[in-house]
Short mmCIF file of C-alpha atoms in Angstrom, two decimals:
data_model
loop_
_atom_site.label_atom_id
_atom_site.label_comp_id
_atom_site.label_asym_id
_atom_site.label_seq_id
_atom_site.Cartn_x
_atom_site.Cartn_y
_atom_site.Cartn_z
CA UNK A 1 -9.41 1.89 -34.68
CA UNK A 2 -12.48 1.22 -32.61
CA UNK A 3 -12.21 1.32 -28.62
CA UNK A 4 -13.25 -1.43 -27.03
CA UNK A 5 -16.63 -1.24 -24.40
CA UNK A 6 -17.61 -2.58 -21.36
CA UNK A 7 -20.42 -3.77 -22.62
CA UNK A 8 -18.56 -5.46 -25.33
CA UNK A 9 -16.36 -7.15 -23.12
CA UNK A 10 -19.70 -8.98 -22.05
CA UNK A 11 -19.85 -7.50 -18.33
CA UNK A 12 -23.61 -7.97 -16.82
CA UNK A 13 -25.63 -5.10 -16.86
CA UNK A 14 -25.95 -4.06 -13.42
CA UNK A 15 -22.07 -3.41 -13.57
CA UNK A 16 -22.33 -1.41 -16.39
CA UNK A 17 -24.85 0.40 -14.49
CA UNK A 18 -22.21 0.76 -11.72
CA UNK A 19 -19.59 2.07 -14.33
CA UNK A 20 -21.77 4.58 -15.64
CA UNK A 21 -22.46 6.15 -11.93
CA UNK A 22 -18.96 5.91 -11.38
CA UNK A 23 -17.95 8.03 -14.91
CA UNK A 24 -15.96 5.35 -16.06
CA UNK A 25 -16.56 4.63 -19.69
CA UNK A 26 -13.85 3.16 -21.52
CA UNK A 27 -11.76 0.37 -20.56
CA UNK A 28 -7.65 0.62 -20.28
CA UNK A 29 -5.41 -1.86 -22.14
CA UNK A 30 -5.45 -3.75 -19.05
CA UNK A 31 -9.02 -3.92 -18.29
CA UNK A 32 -9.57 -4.71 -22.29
CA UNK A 33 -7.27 -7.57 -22.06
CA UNK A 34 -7.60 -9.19 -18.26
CA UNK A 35 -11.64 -8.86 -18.40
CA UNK A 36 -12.17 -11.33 -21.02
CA UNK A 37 -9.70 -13.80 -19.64
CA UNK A 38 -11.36 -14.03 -16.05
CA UNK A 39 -14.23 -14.38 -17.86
CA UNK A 40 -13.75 -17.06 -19.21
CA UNK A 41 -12.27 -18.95 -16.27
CA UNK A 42 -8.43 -18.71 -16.95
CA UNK A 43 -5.79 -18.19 -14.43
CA UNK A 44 -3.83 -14.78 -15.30
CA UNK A 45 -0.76 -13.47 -14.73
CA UNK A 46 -0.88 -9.75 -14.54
CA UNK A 47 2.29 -7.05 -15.46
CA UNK A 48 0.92 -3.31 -15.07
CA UNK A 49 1.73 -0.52 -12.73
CA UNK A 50 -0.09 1.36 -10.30
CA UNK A 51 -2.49 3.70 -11.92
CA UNK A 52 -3.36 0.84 -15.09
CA UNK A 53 -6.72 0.29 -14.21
CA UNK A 54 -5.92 -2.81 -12.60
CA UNK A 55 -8.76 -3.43 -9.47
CA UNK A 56 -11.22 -3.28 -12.29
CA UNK A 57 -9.52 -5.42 -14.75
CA UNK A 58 -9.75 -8.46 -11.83
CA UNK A 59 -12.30 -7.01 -9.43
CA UNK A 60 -15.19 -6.23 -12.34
CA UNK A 61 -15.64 -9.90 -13.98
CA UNK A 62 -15.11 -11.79 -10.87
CA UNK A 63 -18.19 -10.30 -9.45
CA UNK A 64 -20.16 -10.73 -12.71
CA UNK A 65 -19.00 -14.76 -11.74
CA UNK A 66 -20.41 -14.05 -8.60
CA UNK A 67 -23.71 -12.42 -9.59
CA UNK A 68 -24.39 -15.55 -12.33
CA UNK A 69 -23.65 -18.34 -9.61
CA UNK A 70 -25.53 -16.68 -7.17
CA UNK A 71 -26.02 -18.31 -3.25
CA UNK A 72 -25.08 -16.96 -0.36
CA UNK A 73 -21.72 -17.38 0.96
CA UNK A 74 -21.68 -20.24 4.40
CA UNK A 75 -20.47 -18.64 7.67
CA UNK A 76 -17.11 -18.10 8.16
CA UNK A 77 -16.46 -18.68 4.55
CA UNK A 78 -15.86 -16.53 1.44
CA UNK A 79 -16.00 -17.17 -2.00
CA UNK A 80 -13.46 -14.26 -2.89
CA UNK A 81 -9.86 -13.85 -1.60
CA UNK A 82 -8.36 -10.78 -2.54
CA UNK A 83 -4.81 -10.13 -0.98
CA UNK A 84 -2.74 -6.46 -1.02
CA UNK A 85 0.52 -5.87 0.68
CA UNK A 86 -1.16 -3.28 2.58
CA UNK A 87 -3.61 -1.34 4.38
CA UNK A 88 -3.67 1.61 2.37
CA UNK A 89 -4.34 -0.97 -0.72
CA UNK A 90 -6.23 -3.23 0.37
CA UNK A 91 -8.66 0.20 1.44
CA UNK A 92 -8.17 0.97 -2.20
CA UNK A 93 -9.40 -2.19 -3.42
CA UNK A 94 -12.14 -2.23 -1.38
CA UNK A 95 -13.52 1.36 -2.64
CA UNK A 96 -13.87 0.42 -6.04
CA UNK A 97 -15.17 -3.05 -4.98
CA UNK A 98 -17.82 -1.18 -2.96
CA UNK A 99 -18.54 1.08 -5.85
CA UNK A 100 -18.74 -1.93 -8.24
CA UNK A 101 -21.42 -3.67 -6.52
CA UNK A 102 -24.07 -1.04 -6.00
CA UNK A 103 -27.13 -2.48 -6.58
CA UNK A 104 -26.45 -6.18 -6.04
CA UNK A 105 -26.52 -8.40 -3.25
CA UNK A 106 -22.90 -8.94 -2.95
CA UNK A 107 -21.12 -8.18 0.66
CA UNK A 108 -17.59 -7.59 1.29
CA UNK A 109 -15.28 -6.98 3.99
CA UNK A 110 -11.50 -5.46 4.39
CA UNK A 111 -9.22 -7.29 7.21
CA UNK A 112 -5.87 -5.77 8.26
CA UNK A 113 -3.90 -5.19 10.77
CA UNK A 114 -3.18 -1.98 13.51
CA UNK A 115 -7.01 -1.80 15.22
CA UNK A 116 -9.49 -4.05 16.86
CA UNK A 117 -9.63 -7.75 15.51
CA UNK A 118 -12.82 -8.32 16.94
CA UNK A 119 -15.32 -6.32 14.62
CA UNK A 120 -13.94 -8.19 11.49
CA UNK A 121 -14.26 -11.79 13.26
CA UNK A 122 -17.90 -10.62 13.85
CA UNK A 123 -18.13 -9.82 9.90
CA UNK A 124 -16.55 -13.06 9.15
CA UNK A 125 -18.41 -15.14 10.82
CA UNK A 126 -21.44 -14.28 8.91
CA UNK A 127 -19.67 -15.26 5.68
CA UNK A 128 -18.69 -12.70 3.30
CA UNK A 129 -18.61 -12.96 -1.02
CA UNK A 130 -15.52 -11.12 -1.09
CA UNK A 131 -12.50 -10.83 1.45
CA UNK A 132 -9.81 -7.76 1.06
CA UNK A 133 -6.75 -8.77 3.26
CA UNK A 134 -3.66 -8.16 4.06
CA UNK A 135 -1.92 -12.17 4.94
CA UNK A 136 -0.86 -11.00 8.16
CA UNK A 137 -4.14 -10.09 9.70
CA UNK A 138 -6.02 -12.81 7.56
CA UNK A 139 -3.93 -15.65 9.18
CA UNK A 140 -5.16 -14.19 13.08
CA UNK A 141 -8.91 -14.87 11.20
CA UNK A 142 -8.12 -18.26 10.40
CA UNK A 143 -5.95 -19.41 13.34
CA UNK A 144 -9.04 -17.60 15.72
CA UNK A 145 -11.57 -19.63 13.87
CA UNK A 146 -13.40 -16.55 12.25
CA UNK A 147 -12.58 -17.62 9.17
CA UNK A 148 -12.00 -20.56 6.54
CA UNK A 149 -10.99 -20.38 2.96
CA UNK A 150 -12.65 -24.11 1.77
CA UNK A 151 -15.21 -22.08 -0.37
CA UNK A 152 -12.58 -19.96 -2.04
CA UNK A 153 -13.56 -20.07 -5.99
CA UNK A 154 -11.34 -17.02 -6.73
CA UNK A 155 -8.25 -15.75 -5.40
CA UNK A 156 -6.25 -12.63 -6.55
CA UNK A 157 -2.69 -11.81 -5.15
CA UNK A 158 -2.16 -7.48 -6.29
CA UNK A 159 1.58 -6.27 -6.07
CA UNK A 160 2.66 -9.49 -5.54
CA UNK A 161 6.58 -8.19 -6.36
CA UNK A 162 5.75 -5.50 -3.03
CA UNK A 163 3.95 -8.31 -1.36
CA UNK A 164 7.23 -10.55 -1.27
CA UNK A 165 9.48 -7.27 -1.10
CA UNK A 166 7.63 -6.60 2.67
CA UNK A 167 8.57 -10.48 3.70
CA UNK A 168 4.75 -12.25 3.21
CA UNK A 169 6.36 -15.47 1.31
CA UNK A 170 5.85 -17.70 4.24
CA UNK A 171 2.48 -16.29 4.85
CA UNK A 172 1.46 -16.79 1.48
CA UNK A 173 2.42 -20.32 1.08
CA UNK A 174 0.68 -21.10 4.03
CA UNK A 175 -2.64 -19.43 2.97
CA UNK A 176 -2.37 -20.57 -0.72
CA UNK A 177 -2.41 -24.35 0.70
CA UNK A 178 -5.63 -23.90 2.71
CA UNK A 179 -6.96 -22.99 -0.94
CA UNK A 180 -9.53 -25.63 -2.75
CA UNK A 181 -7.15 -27.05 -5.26
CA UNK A 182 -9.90 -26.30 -7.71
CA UNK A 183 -9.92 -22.31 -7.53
CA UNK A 184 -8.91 -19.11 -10.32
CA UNK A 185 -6.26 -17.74 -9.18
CA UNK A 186 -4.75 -14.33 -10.55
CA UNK A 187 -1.58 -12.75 -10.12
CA UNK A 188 -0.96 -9.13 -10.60
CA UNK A 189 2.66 -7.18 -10.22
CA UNK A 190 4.18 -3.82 -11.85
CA UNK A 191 7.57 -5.78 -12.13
CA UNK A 192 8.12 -9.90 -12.98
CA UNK A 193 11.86 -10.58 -11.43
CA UNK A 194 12.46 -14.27 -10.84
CA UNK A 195 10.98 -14.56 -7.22
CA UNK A 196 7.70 -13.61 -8.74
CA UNK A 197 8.10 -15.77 -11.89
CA UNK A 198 8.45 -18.51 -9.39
CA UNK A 199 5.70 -17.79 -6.90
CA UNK A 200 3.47 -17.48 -9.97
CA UNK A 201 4.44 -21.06 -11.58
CA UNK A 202 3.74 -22.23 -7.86
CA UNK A 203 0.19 -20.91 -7.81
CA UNK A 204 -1.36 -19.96 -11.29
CA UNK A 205 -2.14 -23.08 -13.81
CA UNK A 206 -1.46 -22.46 -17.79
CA UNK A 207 -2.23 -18.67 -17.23
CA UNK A 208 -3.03 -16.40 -19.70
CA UNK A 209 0.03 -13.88 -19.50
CA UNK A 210 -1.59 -9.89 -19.94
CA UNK A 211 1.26 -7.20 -20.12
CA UNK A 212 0.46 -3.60 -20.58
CA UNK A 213 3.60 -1.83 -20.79
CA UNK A 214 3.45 2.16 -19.54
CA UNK A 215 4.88 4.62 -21.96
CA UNK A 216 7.15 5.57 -19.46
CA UNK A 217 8.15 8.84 -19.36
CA UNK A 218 8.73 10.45 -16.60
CA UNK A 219 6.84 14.07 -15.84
CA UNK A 220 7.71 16.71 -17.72
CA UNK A 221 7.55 19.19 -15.07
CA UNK A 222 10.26 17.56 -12.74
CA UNK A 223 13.48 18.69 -13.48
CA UNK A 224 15.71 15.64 -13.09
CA UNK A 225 19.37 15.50 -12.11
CA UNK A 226 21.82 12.90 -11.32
CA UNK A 227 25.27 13.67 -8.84
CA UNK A 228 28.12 11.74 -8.46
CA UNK A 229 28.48 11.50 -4.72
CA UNK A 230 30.43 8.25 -3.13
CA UNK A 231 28.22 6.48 -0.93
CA UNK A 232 29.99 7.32 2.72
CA UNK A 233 29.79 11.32 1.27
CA UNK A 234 25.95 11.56 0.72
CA UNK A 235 24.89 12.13 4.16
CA UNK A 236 26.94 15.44 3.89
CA UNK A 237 25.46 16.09 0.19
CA UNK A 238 22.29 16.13 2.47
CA UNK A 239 22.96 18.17 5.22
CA UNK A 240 24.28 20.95 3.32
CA UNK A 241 21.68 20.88 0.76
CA UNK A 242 18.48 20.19 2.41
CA UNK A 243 18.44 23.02 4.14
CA UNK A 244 17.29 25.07 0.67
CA UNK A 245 14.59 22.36 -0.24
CA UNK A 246 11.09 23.45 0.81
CA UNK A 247 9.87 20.00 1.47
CA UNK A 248 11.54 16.83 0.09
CA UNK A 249 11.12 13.09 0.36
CA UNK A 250 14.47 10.91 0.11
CA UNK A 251 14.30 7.15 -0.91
CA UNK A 252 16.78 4.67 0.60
CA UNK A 253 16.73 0.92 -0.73
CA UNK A 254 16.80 -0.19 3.10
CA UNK A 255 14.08 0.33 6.08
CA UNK A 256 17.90 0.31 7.99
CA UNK A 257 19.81 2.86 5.90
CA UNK A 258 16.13 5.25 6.20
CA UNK A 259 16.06 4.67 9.75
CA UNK A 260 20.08 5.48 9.81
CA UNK A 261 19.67 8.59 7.64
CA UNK A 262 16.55 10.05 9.62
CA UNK A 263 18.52 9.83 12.86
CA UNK A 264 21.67 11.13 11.43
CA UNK A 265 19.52 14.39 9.54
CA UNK A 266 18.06 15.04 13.50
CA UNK A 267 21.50 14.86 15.13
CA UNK A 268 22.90 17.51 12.56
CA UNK A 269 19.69 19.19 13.13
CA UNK A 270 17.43 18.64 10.10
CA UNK A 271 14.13 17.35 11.17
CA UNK A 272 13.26 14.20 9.66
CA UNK A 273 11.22 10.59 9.93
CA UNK A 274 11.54 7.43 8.73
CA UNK A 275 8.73 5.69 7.10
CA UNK A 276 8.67 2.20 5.99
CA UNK A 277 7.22 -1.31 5.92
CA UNK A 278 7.91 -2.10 9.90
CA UNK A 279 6.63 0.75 11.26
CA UNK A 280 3.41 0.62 12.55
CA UNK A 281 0.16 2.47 10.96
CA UNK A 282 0.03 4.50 13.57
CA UNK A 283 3.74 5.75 12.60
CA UNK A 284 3.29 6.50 9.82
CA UNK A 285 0.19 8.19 9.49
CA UNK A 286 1.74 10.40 12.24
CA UNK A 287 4.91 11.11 10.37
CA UNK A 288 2.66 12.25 6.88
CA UNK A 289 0.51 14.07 8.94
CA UNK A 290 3.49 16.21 10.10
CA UNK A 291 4.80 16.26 6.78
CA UNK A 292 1.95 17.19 5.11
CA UNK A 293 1.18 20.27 6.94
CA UNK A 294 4.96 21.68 7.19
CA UNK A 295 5.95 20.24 10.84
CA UNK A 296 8.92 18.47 9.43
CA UNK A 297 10.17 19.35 5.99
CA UNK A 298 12.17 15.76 5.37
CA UNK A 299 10.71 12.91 5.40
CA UNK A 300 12.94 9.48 4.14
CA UNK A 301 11.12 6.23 2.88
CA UNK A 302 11.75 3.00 1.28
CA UNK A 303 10.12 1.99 -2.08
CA UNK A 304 7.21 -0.15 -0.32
CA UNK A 305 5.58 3.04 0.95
CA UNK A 306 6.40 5.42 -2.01
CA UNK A 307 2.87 4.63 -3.82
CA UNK A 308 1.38 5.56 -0.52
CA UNK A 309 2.90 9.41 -0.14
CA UNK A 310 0.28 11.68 -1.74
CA UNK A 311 1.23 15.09 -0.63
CA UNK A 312 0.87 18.19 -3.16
CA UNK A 313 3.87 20.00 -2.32
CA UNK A 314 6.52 18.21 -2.25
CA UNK A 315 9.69 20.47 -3.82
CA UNK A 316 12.35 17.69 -4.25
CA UNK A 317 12.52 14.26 -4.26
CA UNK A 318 16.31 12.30 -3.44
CA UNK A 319 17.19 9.16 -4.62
CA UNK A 320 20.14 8.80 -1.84
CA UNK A 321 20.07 5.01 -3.31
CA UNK A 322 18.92 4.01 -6.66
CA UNK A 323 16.65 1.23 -6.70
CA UNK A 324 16.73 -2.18 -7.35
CA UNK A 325 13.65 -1.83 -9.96
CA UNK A 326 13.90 0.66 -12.43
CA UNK A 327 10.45 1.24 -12.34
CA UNK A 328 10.49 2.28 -8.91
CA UNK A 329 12.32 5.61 -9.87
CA UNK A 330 9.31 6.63 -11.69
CA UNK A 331 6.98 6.10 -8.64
CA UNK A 332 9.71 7.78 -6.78
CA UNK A 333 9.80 10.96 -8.66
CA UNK A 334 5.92 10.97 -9.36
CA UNK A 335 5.86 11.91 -5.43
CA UNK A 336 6.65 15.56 -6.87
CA UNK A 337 5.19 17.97 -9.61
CA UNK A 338 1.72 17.19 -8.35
CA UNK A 339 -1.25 18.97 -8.77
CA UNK A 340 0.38 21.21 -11.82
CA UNK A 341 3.19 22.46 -10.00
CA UNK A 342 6.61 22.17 -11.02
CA UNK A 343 9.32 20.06 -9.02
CA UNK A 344 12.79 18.58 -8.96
CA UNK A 345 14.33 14.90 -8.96
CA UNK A 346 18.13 14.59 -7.37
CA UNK A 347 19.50 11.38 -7.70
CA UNK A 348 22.87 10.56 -5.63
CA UNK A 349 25.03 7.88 -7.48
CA UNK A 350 27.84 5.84 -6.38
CA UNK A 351 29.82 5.13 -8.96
CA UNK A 352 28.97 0.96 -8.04
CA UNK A 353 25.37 2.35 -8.64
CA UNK A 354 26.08 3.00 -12.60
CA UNK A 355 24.46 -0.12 -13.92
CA UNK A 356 21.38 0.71 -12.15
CA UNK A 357 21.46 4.03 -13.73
CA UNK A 358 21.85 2.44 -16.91
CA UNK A 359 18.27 0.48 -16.30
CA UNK A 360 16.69 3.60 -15.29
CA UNK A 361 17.90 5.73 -18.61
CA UNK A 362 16.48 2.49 -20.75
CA UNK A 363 13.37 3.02 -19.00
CA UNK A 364 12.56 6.28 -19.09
CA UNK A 365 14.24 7.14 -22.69
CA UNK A 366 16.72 9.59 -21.18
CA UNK A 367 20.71 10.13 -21.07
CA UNK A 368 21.18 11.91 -17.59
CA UNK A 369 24.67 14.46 -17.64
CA UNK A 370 26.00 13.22 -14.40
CA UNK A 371 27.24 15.99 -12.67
CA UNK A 372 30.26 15.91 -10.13
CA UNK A 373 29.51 17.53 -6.25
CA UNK A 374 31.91 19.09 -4.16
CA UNK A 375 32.44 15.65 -2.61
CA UNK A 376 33.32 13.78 -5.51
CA UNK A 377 36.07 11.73 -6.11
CA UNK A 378 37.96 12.82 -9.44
CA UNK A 379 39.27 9.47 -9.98
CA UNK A 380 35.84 7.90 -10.52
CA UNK A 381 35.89 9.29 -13.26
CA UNK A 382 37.26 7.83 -16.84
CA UNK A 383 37.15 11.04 -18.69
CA UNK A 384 37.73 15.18 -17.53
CA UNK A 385 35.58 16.26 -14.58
CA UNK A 386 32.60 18.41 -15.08
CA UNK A 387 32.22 21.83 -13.12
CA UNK A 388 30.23 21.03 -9.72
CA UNK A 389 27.22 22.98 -9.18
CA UNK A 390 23.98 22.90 -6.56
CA UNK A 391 20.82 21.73 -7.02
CA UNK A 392 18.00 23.64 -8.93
CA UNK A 393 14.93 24.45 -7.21
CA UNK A 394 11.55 24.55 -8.63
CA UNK A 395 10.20 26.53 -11.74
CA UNK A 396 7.41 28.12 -11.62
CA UNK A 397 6.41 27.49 -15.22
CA UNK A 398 5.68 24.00 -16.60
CA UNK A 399 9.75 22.99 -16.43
CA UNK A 400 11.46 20.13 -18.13
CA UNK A 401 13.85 17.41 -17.32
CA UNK A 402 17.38 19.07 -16.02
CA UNK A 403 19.96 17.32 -16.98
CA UNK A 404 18.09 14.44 -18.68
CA UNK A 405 17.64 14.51 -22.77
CA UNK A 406 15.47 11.84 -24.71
CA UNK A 407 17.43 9.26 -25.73
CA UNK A 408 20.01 9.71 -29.06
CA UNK A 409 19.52 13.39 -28.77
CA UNK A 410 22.94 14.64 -28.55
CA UNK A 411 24.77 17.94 -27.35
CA UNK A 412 27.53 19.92 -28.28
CA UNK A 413 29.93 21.02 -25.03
CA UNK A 414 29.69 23.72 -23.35
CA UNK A 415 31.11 25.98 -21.21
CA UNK A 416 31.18 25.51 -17.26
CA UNK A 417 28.28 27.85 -17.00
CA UNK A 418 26.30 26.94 -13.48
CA UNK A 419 22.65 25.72 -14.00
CA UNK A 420 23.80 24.63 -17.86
CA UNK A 421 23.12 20.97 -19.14
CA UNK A 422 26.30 19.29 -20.65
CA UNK A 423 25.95 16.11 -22.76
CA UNK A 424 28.03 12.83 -23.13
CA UNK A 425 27.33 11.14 -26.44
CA UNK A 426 25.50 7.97 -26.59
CA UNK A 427 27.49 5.25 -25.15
CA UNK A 428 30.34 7.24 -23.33
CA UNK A 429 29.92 7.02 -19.59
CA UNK A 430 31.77 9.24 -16.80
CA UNK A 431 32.02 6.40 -14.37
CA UNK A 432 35.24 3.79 -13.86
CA UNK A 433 35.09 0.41 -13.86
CA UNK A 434 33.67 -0.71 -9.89
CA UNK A 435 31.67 -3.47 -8.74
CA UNK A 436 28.39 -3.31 -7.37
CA UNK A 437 27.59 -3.64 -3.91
CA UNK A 438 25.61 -6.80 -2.63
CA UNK A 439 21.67 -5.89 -1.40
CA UNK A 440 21.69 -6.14 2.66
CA UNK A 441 18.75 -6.81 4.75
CA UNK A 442 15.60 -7.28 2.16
CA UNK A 443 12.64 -5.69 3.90
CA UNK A 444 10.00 -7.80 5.86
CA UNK A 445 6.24 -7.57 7.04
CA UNK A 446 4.19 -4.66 6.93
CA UNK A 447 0.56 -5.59 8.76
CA UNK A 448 3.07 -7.39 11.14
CA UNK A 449 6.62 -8.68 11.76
CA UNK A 450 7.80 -11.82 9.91
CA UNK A 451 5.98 -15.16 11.59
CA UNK A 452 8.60 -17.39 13.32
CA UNK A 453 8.06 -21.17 13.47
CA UNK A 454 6.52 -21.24 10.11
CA UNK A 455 4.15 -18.31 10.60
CA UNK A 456 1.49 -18.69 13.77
CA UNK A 457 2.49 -14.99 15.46
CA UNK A 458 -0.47 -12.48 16.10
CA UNK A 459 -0.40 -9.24 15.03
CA UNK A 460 -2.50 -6.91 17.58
CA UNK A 461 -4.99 -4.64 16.30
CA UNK A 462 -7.31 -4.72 13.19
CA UNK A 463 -10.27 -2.84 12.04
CA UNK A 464 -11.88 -3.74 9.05
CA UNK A 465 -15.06 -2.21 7.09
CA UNK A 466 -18.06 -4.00 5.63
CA UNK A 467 -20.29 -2.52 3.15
CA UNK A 468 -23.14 -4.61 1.55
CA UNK A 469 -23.54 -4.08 -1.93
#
């Protein structure tokens, strides 16, 4: 089967030229289906994860749109409104947007929140082809005059499912109608629950649907393992554990329960920090810094941030909640085995958590042997409890998932060995019969706090960069 080019996908030259300097030669499944689309016009509505290829796939043909309508954008306009959930994102963007446009005459700028507004009203009020902003710190442009969004031909919303996750609804319906009724709009998100499926109906007309699905499989080299530890009990799973993990990263669902955990891991003398969607920049860049180079060995953060952690060593990585999104325990889990080292996945489940469980295993094509801790209940179980045992720690060869097996495979009992993998045929659970507990507080705003009074708060702070093509 031939691969599809860029150059067949009918991308102007001068990108091409771009993608060569760049070493990128083949489109992804993505890129080979969204290019062609935006091309053409058509709203889209986007399903890939992180890592897809998906900045090109709506980045690439918009400014080939650009480059054949040529004209200069008015001041305080843009043509281009491209909107991330945060900083760190929305920097991202803009690097391959800068790289893509070498060569032509197209300008961009990035607007968020945390450092100086002033230098990006400057940029926008010389009018910009493409804007990069997180909603929070785009609103201050607009409400300060800096910037209007009449000229908008094109707007993109990326991670739209983290975008609502971090509390931007309101801020998005407000931007959305200061759009031109006559626009493109595209929608991209790694997940499609119902509050997306709705905000996408709202904004993107007879869309052409693109879907790459990941062949998900988790890392070979991290050694997964699943606990049965009731929810009050896995604070203590913690405290006696984490003191034999080199460096580990815990996920709660809630920015409360990581701020609750952190504080309770200090008071029992286990340095950790919190990292999530309402602390500030400044936080958190503080709290990976000290992570990163070994000052604090624990650090505990909600799903919103977990693409953002890129640190090498990482040993473990908790799950003290499961997530709502089964694909969030991938990005979880990819925070360790980096850079071809080995590393280990410990997921704590409540027995109300087992349904979630179930979504991951579907996912992932694995049947995880849930172990019982020494602060298990023996009643949650339906069938004989399993011999407790400890955590592994990290091979040093190239590992494989601890108790996890692909899917169907199927094994034969065995003895209550420590550091053995026991299997449950397909379809036989060791959990009882509980209901699941109801989500609590949803997170909120990440360039800024939620707006009150329908969304005309300032956030302080903003640098953004602007780099001519």
């Amino acid at each position: 089967m031939t691969q599809t080019t860029f150059q067949a996908l009918g991308l102007a030259d001068v990108l091409l030229s771009a993608l060569g300097q760049m070493d990128i030669t083949v489109p992804t499944p993505i890129q080979a289906q969204a290019i062609p689309a935006v091309l053409k016009g058509r709203d889209v509505l986007g399903i890939a994860q992180t890592g897809t290829g998906k900045t090109a796939a709506f980045s690439l043909p918009i400014i080939d749109a650009l480059l054949k309508a040529g004209g200069r954008p008015k001041a305080n306009s843009t043509k281009v409104l491209i909107l991330a959930p945060t900083r760190e994102l929305a920097v991202q963007i803009a690097e391959n947007v800068k790289g893509f446009t070498v060569g032509t005459p197209i300008r961009h700028m990035t607007v968020f929140g945390g450092v100086s507004i002033r230098p990006q009203m400057q940029s926008a009020l010389k009018g910009v082809d493409i804007v990069i902003a997180t909603p929070g710190r785009l609103l201050d442009l607009i409400d300060q005059r800096a910037l209007t969004l009449a000229d908008v031909q094109h707007l993109v919303l990326d991670e739209a499912d983290r975008m609502l996750d971090m509390g931007f609804v309101r801020d998005i319906t407000r931007i959305v109608k200061m759009l031109p009724v006559k626009r493109q709009s595209l929608l991209f998100s790694a997940t499609m629950p119902q509050n997306i499926a709705s905000l996408a109906a709202k904004i993107l007309k007879d869309p052409i649907r693109v879907e790459v699905t990941p062949e998900i499989v988790t890392v070979e080299k991290i050694d997964q393992s699943v606990y049965l530890v009731p929810q009050k009990a896995k604070k203590h799973w913690l405290i006696k554990h984490l003191p034999t993990f080199e460096k580990a990263v815990i996920f709660t669902r809630t920015k409360h329960g990581a701020n609750r955990l952190a504080e309770d891991l200090g008071k029992a003398g286990i340095g950790a920090a919190a990292i999530h969607g309402n602390k500030s920049q400044g936080a958190r860049q503080k709290a990976l810094g000290e992570f990163q180079t070994g000052k604090m060995k624990v650090l505990v953060a909600t799903d919103i941030v977990a693409r953002g952690i890129h640190v090498d060593d990482i040993s473990h990585v908790v799950n003290f909640d499961l997530p709502e999104e089964a694909e969030s325990y991938v990005h979880r889990i990819g925070r360790t085995a980096r850079a071809g080292k080995s590393g280990i996945a410990v997921t704590l489940c409540d027995p109300s958590e087992r349904a979630k469980l179930r979504q991951v295993e579907k996912l992932t094509g694995l049947r995880f042997d849930v172990q019982t801790s020494e602060f298990s209940d023996a009643s949650a179980f339906a069938d004989e409890p399993r011999e407790s045992r400890g955590p592994r720690q990290p091979r040093g060869g190239s590992g494989r998932p601890g108790s996890a097996r692909p899917e169907g495979q199927r094994q034969a009992p065995r003895g209550g060995k420590p550091g053995e993998r026991r299997g449950k045929p397909q379809g036989e659970r060791s959990f009882a019969p509980r209901g699941e507990g109801p989500r609590s507080d949803a997170p909120r705003g990440e360039d800024r706090a939620a707006r009150p009074n329908g969304g005309r708060g300032r956030s302080r702070g903003g640098n953004g960069s602007r780099a001519a093509g």
